[in-house]
Coordinates of C-alpha atoms in Angstrom, one line a residue:
X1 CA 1.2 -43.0 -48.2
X2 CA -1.5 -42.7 -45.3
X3 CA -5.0 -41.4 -45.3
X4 CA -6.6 -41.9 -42.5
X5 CA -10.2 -43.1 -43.1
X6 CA -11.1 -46.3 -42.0
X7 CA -14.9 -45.7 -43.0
X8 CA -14.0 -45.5 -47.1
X9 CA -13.4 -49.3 -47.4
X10 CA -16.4 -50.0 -45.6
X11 CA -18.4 -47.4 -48.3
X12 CA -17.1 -49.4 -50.9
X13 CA -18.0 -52.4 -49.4
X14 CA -21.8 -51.6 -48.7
X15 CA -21.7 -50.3 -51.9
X16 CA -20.5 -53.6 -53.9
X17 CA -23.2 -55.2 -51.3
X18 CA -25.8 -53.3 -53.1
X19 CA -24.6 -54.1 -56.5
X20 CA -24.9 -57.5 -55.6
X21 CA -28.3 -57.4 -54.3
X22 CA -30.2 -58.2 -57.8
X23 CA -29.2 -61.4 -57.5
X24 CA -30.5 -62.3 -53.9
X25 CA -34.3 -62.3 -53.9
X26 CA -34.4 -63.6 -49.9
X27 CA -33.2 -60.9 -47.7
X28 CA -34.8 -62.0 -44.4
X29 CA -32.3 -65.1 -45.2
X30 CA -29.2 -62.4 -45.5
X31 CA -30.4 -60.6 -42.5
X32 CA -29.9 -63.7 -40.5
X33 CA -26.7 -64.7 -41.7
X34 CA -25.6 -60.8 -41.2
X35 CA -26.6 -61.4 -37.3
X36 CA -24.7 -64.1 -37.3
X37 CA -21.5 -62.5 -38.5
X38 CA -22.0 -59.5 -36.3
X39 CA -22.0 -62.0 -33.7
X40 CA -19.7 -64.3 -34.5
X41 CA -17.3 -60.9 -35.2
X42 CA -18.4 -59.7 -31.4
X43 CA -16.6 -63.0 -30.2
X44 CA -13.8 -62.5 -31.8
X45 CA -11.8 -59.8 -30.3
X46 CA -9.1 -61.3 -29.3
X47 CA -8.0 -61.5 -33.4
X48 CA -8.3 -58.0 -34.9
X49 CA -7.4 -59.4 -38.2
X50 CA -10.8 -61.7 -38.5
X51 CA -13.1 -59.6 -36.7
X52 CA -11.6 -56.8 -39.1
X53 CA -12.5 -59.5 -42.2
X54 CA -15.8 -59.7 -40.0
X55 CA -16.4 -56.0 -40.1
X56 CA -16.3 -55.7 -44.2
X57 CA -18.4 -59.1 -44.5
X58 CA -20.5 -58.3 -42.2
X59 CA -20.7 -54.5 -44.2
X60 CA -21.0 -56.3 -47.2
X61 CA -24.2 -58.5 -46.2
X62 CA -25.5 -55.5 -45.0
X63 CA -25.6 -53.9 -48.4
X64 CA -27.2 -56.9 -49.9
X65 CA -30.0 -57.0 -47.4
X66 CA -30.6 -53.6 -48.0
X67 CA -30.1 -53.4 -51.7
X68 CA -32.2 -56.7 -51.5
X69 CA -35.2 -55.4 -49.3
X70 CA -35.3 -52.3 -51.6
X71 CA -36.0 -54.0 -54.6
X72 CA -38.5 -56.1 -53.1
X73 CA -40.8 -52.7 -52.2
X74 CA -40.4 -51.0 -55.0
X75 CA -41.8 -54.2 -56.8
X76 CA -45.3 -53.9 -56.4
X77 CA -47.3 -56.1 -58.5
X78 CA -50.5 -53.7 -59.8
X79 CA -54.2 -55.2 -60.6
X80 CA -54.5 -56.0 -64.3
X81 CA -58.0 -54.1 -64.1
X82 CA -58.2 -50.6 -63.5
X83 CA -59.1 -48.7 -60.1
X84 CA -59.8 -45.5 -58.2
X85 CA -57.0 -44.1 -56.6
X86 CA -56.6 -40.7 -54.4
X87 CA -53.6 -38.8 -55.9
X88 CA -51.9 -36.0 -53.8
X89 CA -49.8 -34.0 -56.5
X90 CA -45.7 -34.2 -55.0
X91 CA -43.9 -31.9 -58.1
X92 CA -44.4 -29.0 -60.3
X93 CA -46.3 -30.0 -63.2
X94 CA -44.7 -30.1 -66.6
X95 CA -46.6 -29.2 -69.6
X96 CA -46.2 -31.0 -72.9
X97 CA -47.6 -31.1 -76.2
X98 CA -50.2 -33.7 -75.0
X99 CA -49.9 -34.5 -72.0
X100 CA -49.7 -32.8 -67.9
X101 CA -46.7 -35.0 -66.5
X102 CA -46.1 -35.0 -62.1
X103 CA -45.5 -36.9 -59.8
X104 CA -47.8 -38.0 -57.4
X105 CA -48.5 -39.9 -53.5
X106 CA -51.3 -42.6 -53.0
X107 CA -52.9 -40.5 -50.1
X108 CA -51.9 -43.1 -48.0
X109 CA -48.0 -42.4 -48.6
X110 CA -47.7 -45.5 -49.1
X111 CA -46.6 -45.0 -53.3
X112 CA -45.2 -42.8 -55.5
X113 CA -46.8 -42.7 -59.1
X114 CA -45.2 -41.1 -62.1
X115 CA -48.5 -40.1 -63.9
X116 CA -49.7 -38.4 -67.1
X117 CA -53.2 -36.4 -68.1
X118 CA -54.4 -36.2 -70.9
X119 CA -54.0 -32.3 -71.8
X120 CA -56.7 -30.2 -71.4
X121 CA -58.1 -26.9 -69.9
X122 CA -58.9 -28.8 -67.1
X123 CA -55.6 -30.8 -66.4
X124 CA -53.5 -27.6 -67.5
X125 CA -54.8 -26.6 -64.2
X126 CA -53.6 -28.8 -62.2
X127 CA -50.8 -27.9 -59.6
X128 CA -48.9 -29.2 -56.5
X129 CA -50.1 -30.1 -53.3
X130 CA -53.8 -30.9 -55.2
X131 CA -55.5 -33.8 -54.6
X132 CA -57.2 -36.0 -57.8
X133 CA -58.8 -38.8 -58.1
X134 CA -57.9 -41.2 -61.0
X135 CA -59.8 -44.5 -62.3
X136 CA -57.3 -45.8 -64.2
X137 CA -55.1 -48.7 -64.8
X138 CA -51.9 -48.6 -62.6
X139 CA -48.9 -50.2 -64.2
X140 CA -45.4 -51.4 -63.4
X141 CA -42.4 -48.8 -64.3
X142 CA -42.0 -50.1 -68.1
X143 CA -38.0 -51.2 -69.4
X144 CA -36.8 -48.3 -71.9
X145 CA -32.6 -48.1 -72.5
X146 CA -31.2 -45.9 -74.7
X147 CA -27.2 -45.7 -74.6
X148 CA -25.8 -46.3 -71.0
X149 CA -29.8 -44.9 -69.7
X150 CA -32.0 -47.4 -67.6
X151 CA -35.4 -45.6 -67.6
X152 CA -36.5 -48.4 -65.0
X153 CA -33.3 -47.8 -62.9
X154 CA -33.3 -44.5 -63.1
X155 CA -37.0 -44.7 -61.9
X156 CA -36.7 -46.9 -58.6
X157 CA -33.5 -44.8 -57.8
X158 CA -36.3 -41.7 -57.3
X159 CA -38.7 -44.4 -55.3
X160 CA -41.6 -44.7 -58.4
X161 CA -43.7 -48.0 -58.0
X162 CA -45.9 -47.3 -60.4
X163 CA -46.9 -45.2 -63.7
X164 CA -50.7 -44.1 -64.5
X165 CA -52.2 -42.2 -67.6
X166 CA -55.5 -41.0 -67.5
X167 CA -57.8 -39.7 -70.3
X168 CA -59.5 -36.6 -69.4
X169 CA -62.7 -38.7 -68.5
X170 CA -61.1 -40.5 -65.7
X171 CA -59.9 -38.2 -63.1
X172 CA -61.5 -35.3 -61.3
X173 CA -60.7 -33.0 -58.3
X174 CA -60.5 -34.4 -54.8
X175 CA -59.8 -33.1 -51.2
X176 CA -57.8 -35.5 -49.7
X177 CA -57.0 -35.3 -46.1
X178 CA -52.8 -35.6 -45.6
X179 CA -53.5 -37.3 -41.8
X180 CA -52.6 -40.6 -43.4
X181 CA -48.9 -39.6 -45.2
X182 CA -46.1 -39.6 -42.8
X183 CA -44.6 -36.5 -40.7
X184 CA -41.6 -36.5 -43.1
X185 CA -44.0 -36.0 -46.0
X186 CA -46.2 -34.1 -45.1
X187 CA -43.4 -31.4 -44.4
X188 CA -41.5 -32.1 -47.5
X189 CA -45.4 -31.5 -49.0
X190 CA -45.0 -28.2 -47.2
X191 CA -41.9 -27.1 -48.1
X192 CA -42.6 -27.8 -52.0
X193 CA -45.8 -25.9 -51.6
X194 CA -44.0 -23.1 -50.2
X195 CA -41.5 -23.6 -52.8
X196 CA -44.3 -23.5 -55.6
X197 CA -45.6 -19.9 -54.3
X198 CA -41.8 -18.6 -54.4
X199 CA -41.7 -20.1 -58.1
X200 CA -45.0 -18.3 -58.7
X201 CA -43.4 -14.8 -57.3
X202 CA -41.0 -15.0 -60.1
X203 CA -43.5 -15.7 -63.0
X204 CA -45.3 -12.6 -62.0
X205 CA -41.8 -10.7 -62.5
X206 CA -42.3 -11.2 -65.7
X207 CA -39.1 -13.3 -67.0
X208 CA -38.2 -14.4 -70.2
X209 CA -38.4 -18.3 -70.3
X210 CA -34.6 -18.8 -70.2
X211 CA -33.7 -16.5 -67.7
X212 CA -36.2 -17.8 -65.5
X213 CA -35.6 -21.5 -66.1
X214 CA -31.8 -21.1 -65.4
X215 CA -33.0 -19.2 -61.6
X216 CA -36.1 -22.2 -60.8
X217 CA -33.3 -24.3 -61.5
X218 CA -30.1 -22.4 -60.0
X219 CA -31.9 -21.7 -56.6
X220 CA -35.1 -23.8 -56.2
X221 CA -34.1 -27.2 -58.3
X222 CA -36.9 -27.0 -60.6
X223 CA -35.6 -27.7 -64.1
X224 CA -39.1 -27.9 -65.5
X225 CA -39.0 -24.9 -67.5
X226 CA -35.6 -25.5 -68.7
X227 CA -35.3 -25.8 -72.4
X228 CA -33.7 -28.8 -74.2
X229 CA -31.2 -26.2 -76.2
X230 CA -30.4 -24.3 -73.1
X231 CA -29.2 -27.7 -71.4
X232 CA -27.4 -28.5 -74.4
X233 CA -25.5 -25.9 -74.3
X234 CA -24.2 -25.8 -70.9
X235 CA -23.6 -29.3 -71.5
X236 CA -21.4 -28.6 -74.1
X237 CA -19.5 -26.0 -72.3
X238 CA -19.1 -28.6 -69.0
X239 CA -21.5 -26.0 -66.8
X240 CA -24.5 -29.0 -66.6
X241 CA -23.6 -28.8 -62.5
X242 CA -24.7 -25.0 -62.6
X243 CA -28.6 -26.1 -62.7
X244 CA -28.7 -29.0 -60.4
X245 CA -28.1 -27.8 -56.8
X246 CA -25.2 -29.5 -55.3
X247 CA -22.5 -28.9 -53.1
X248 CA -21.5 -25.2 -54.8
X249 CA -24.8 -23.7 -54.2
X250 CA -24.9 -24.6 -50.8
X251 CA -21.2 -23.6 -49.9
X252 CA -22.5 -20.1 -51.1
X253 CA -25.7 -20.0 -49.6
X254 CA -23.4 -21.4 -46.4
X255 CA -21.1 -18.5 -46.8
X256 CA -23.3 -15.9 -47.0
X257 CA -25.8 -17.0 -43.7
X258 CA -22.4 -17.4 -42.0
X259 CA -21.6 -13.5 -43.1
X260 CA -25.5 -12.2 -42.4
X261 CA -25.1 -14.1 -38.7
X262 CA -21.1 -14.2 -37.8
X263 CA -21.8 -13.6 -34.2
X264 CA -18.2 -15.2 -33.0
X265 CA -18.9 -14.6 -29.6
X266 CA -21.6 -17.4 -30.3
X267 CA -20.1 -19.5 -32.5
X268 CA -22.1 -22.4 -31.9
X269 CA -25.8 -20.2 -31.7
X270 CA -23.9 -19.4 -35.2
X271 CA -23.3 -22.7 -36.4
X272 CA -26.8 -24.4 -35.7
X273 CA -28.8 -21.4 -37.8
X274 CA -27.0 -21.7 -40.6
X275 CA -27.5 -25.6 -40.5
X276 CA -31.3 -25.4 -39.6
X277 CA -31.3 -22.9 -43.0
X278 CA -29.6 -25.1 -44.9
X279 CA -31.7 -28.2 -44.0
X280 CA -34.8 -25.5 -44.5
X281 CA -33.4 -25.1 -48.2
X282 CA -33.1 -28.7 -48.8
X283 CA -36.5 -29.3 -47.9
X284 CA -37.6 -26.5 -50.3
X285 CA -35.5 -27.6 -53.0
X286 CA -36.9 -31.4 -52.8
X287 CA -34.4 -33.2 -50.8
X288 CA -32.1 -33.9 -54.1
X289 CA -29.6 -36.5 -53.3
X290 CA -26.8 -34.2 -54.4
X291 CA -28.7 -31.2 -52.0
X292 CA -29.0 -34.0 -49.1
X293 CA -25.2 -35.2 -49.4
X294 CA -23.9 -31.8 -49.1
X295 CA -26.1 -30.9 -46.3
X296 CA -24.9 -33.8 -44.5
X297 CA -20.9 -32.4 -45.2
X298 CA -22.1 -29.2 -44.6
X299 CA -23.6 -29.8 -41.3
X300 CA -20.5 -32.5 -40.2
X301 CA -18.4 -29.5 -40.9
X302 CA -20.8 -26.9 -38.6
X303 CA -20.1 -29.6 -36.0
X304 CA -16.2 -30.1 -36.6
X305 CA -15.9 -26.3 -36.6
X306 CA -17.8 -25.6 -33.1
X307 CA -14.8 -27.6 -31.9
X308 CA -12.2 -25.4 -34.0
X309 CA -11.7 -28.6 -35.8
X310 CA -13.7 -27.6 -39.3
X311 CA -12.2 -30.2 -42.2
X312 CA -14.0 -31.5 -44.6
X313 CA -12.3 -35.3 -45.7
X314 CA -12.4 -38.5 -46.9
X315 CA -13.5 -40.3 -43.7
X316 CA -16.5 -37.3 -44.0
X317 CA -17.5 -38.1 -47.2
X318 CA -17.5 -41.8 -46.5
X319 CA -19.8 -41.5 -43.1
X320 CA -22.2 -39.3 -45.6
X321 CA -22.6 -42.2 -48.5
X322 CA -23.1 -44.9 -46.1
X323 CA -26.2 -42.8 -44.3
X324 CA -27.5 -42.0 -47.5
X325 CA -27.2 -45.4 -48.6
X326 CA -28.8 -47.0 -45.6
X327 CA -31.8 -44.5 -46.0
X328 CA -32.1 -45.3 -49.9
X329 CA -30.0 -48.0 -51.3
X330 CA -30.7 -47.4 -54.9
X331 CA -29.0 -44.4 -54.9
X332 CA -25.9 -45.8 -56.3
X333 CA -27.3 -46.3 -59.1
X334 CA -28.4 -42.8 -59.0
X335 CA -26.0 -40.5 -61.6
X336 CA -26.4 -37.8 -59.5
X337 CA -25.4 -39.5 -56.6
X338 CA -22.5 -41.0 -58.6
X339 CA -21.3 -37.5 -59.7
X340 CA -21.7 -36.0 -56.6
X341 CA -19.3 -38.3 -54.6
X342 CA -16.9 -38.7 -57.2
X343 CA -16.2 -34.9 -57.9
X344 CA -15.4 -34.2 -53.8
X345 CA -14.0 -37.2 -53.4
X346 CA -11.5 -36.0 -56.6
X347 CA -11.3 -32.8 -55.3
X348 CA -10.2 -33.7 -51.6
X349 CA -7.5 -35.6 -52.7
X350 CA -6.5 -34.3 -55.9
X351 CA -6.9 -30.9 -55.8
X352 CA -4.1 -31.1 -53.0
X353 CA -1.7 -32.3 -55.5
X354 CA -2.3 -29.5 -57.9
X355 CA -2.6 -26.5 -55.8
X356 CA 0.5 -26.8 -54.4
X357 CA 2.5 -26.3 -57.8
X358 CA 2.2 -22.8 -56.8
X359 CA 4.2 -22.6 -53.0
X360 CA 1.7 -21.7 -50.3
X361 CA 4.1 -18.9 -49.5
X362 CA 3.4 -17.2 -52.8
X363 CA -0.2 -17.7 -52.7
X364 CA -0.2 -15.4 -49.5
X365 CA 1.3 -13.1 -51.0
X366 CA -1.1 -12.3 -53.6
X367 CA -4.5 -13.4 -52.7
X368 CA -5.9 -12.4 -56.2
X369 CA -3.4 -15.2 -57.5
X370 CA -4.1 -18.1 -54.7
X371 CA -8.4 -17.4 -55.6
X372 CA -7.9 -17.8 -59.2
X373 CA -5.9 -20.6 -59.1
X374 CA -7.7 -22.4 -56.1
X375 CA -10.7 -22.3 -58.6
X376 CA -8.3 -23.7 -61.8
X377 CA -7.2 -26.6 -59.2
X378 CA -10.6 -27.1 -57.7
X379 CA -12.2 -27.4 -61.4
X380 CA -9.3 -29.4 -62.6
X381 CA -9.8 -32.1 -59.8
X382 CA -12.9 -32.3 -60.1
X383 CA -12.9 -32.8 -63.7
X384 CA -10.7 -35.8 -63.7
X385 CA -13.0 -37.3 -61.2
X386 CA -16.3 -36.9 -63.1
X387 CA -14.6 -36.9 -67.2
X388 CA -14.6 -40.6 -67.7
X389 CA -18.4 -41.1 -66.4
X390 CA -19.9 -38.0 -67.9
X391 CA -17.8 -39.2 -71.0
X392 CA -19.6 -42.9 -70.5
X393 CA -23.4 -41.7 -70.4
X394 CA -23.4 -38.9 -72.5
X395 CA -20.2 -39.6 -75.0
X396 CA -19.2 -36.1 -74.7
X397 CA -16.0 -34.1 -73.5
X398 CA -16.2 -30.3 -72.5
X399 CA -12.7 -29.1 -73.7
X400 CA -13.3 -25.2 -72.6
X401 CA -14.7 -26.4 -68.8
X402 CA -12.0 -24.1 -67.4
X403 CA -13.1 -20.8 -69.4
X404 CA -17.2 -21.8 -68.1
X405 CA -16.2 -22.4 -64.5
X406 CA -14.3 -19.0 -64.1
X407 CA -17.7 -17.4 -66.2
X408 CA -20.3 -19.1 -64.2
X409 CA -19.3 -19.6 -60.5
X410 CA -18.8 -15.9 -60.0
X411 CA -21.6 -15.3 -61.7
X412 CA -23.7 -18.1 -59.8
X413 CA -22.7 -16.4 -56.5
X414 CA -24.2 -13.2 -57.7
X415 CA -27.6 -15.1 -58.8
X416 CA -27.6 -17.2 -55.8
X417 CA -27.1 -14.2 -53.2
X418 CA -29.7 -11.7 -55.2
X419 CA -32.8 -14.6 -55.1
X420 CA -32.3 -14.6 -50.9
X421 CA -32.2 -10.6 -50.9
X422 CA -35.5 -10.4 -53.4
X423 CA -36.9 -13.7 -51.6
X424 CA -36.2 -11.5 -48.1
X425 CA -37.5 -7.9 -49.2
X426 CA -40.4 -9.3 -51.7
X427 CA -42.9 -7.6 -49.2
X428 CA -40.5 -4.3 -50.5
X429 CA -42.0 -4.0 -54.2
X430 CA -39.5 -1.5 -55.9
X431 CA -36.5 -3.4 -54.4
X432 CA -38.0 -6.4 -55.0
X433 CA -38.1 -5.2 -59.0
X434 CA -35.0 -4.1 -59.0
X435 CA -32.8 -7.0 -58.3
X436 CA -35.3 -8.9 -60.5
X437 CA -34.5 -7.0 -63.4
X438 CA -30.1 -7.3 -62.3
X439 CA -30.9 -11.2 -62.0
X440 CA -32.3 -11.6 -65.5
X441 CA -29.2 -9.0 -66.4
X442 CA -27.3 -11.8 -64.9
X443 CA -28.7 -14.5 -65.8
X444 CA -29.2 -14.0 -69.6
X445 CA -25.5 -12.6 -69.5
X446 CA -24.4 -15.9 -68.0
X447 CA -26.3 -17.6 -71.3
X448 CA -25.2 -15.4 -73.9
X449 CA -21.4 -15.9 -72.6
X450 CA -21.8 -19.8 -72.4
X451 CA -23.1 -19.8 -76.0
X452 CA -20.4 -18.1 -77.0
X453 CA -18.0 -20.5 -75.4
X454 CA -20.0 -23.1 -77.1
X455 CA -19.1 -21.6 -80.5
X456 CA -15.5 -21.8 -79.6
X457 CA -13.4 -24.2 -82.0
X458 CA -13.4 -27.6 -80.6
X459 CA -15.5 -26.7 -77.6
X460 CA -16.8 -30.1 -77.2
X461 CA -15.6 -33.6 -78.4
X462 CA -18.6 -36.1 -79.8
X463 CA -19.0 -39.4 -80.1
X464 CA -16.8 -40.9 -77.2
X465 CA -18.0 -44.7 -76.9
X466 CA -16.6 -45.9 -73.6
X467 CA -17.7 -49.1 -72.4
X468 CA -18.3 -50.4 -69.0
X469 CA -14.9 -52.0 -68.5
X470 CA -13.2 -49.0 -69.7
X471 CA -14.1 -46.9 -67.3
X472 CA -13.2 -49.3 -64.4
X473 CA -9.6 -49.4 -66.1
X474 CA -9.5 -45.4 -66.9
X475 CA -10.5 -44.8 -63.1
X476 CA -7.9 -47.5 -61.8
X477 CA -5.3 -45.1 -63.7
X478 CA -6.7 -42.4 -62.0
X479 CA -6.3 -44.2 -58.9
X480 CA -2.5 -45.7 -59.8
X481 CA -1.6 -41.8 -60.8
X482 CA -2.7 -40.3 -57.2
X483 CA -0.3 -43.4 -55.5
X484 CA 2.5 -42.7 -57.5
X485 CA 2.7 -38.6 -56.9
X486 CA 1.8 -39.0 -53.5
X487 CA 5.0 -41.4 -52.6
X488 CA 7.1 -39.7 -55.0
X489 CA 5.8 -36.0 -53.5
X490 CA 4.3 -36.8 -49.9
X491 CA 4.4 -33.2 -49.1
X492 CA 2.0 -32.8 -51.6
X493 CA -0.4 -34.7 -50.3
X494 CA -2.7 -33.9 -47.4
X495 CA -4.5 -36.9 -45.5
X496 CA -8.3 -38.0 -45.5

């Protein structure tokens, strides 16, 4: 068995680099034995095998440092007294019984708070892009586990330093000027303030609360408005990766620019609008790490395809993990980030296996067939690669995940591609008010059928207590499985 991609060990090994990190509180000292190594493996090229062994080591150090450095900044050490601090509001506000929660940039960009207001008239007011200023006591991200959760983990994967709560006494408006935050905030700033008035169009449509939390979530990654029942049950039914923006959404969104703009005499003109929009969309949608990851694949494949050489692979997914590990080690730690990789990754080499249990021949011949079953392969792989760690954190099991996926992708792709048209013709009122009214149709017919599915006998399995190790061993299976059925059927198989 051969896949060919040379940059998946040297993921992994950044990867245990970072993992190692917590334990290494010098990384100046690791960055000085990493130029050593690079140097030491320049010198060496006369013996591929060590300057190979240098390449992972020197990977692996690399990783640490990072992983190392990281730590160290998002470890600030906060006055015990408290202080005045400018606040420039980053995220749509969340309301709750007592308190306005956001998140929030020192107006020098130098922080990112994760603050709380004491609930009033005044505070319900409060929105992105405004500036406060709070005197309060600024203090380190507290330790809270429950289960397999690491509130404090979970925290510096998103870049907090800091959380703040403020009585209603100790804050007030403020202008602040943004000339201090950097050029990549101060778009990203942009882009969510854009993304707040496009949130605000669809509140004035008039939306019942589920229907509209399912689209803010579907198509602008706010899951704000979501409520906890809703998420529960598509949870239960194995749709959760509906309502965080991922790879799926921006295939579609990827499909249909491609469609609007096809011009195949200028397939390149072609290929760099529809990656400009989709980097546009990830910067109004927040820069997720699942939205950035397959923005990065989408736009390696735009640049494979301009040469008639569009394929998305291992090697692909590798170069994407080690950018986005560079740019914010943490991220591993990051479920999203976990998920993400582990579902393509599953379904680039898996879903080969499966789909060709049918013979590609047949498949031709009936094209209803070969769609319906590439989305019954393309679920299935990707359900063996995510099962064991969805099963870890949240001790659940969808059973009917097949039955969702065939109700909500199709339906997703309706949603997805009727926000753009009423985003596009919103200056066209009566259009505009139309498709709102077929999206909530949609959208609420999307909710009923996944409650219905949720009813289902033996819908979901409770209770699964995994620990740590067994995952390691469950995936190691995994991994043994795909060896085996690829020697023992290499035409099955299709390299990285």
């Amino acid at each position: 068995m051969k896949i060919h991609a040379p940059l998946l060990p040297l993921a992994i090994s950044m990867i245990a680099g970072i993992a190692m990190s917590p334990w290494i509180d010098n990384w100046l000292m690791l960055l000085a034995v990493l130029a050593i190594v690079l140097l030491i493996t320049c010198c060496i090229g006369r013996y591929p095998r060590l300057q190979t062994a240098g390449i992972f080591v020197g990977t692996l150090l690399l990783g640490m440092t990072l992983g190392s450095r990281q730590r160290q900044v998002l470890n600030v050490e906060w006055p015990q007294e408290k202080q005045q601090v400018e606040l420039i509001v980053t995220s749509e506000v969340e309301i709750k019984e007592k308190t306005v929660v956001f998140d929030a940039l020192t107006a020098d960009g130098k922080y990112k708070l994760h603050c709380s207001i004491q609930r009033d008239k005044h505070s319900e007011q409060i929105q992105i892009g405004n500036g406060i200023l709070v005197h309060s006591r600024i203090k380190k991200i507290h330790e809270y586990r429950h289960g397999h959760f690491d509130y404090l983990q979970y925290m510096q994967c998103h870049g907090f330093t800091g959380e703040v709560y403020a009585y209603s006494h100790q804050w007030k408006w403020q202008t602040i000027s943004l000339a201090k935050l950097s050029m990549t905030d101060r778009l990203r700033w942009r882009f969510l303030t854009w993304r707040h008035q496009l949130l605000e169009h669809f509140r004035q449509r008039q939306m019942d609360e589920d229907a509209y939390g399912v689209i803010a979530a579907m198509t602008l990654g706010d899951k704000t408005t979501l409520s906890q029942e809703l998420k529960d049950t598509y949870s239960r039914v194995g749709a959760s990766h509906i309502l965080a923006l991922s790879g799926l959404h921006l295939m579609i969104i990827y499909g249909v620019i491609s469609l609007v703009i096809g011009w195949h005499r200028y397939h390149m003109a072609t290929q760099v609008i529809t990656v400009l929009a989709i980097w546009t969309f990830a910067l109004l949608t927040g820069l997720s790490t699942s939205v950035v990851r397959s923005a990065f694949m989408i736009s390696i494949y735009a640049l494979l395809s301009v040469g008639y050489r569009g394929r998305m692979s291992v090697n692909t997914l590798a170069f994407v993990a080690i950018i986005l590990l560079v740019v914010n080690p943490m991220s591993i730690y990051d479920l999203g980030f976990q998920l993400s990789f582990l579902s393509v990754l599953s379904i680039l080499l898996i879903h080969p296996l499966i789909n060709n249990l049918i013979k590609a021949h047949i498949q031709q011949q009936h094209r209803w067939l070969s769609t319906a079953w590439g989305l019954v392969t393309v679920s299935i792989a990707a359900q063996i690669g995510t099962a064991p760690l969805v099963a870890y954190q949240f001790g659940r099991f969808s059973t009917w995940f097949l039955l969702s996926n065939f109700i909500v992708i199709p339906i997703a792709w309706l949603i997805l591609c009727g926000t753009l048209l009423c985003i596009a013709l919103s200056w066209w009122s009566w259009v505009a008010s139309g498709l709102t009214i077929l999206l909530i149709w949609l959208t609420n017919t999307m909710n009923h059928a996944l409650e219905w599915v949720a009813q289902l006998p033996m819908s979901h399995i409770e209770g699964i207590n995994l620990s740590a190790v067994q995952v390691y061993l469950i995936y190691i299976m995994i991994v043994c499985s795909y060896v085996i059925i690829s020697l023992r059927y290499p035409a099955t198989r299709r390299s990285g």
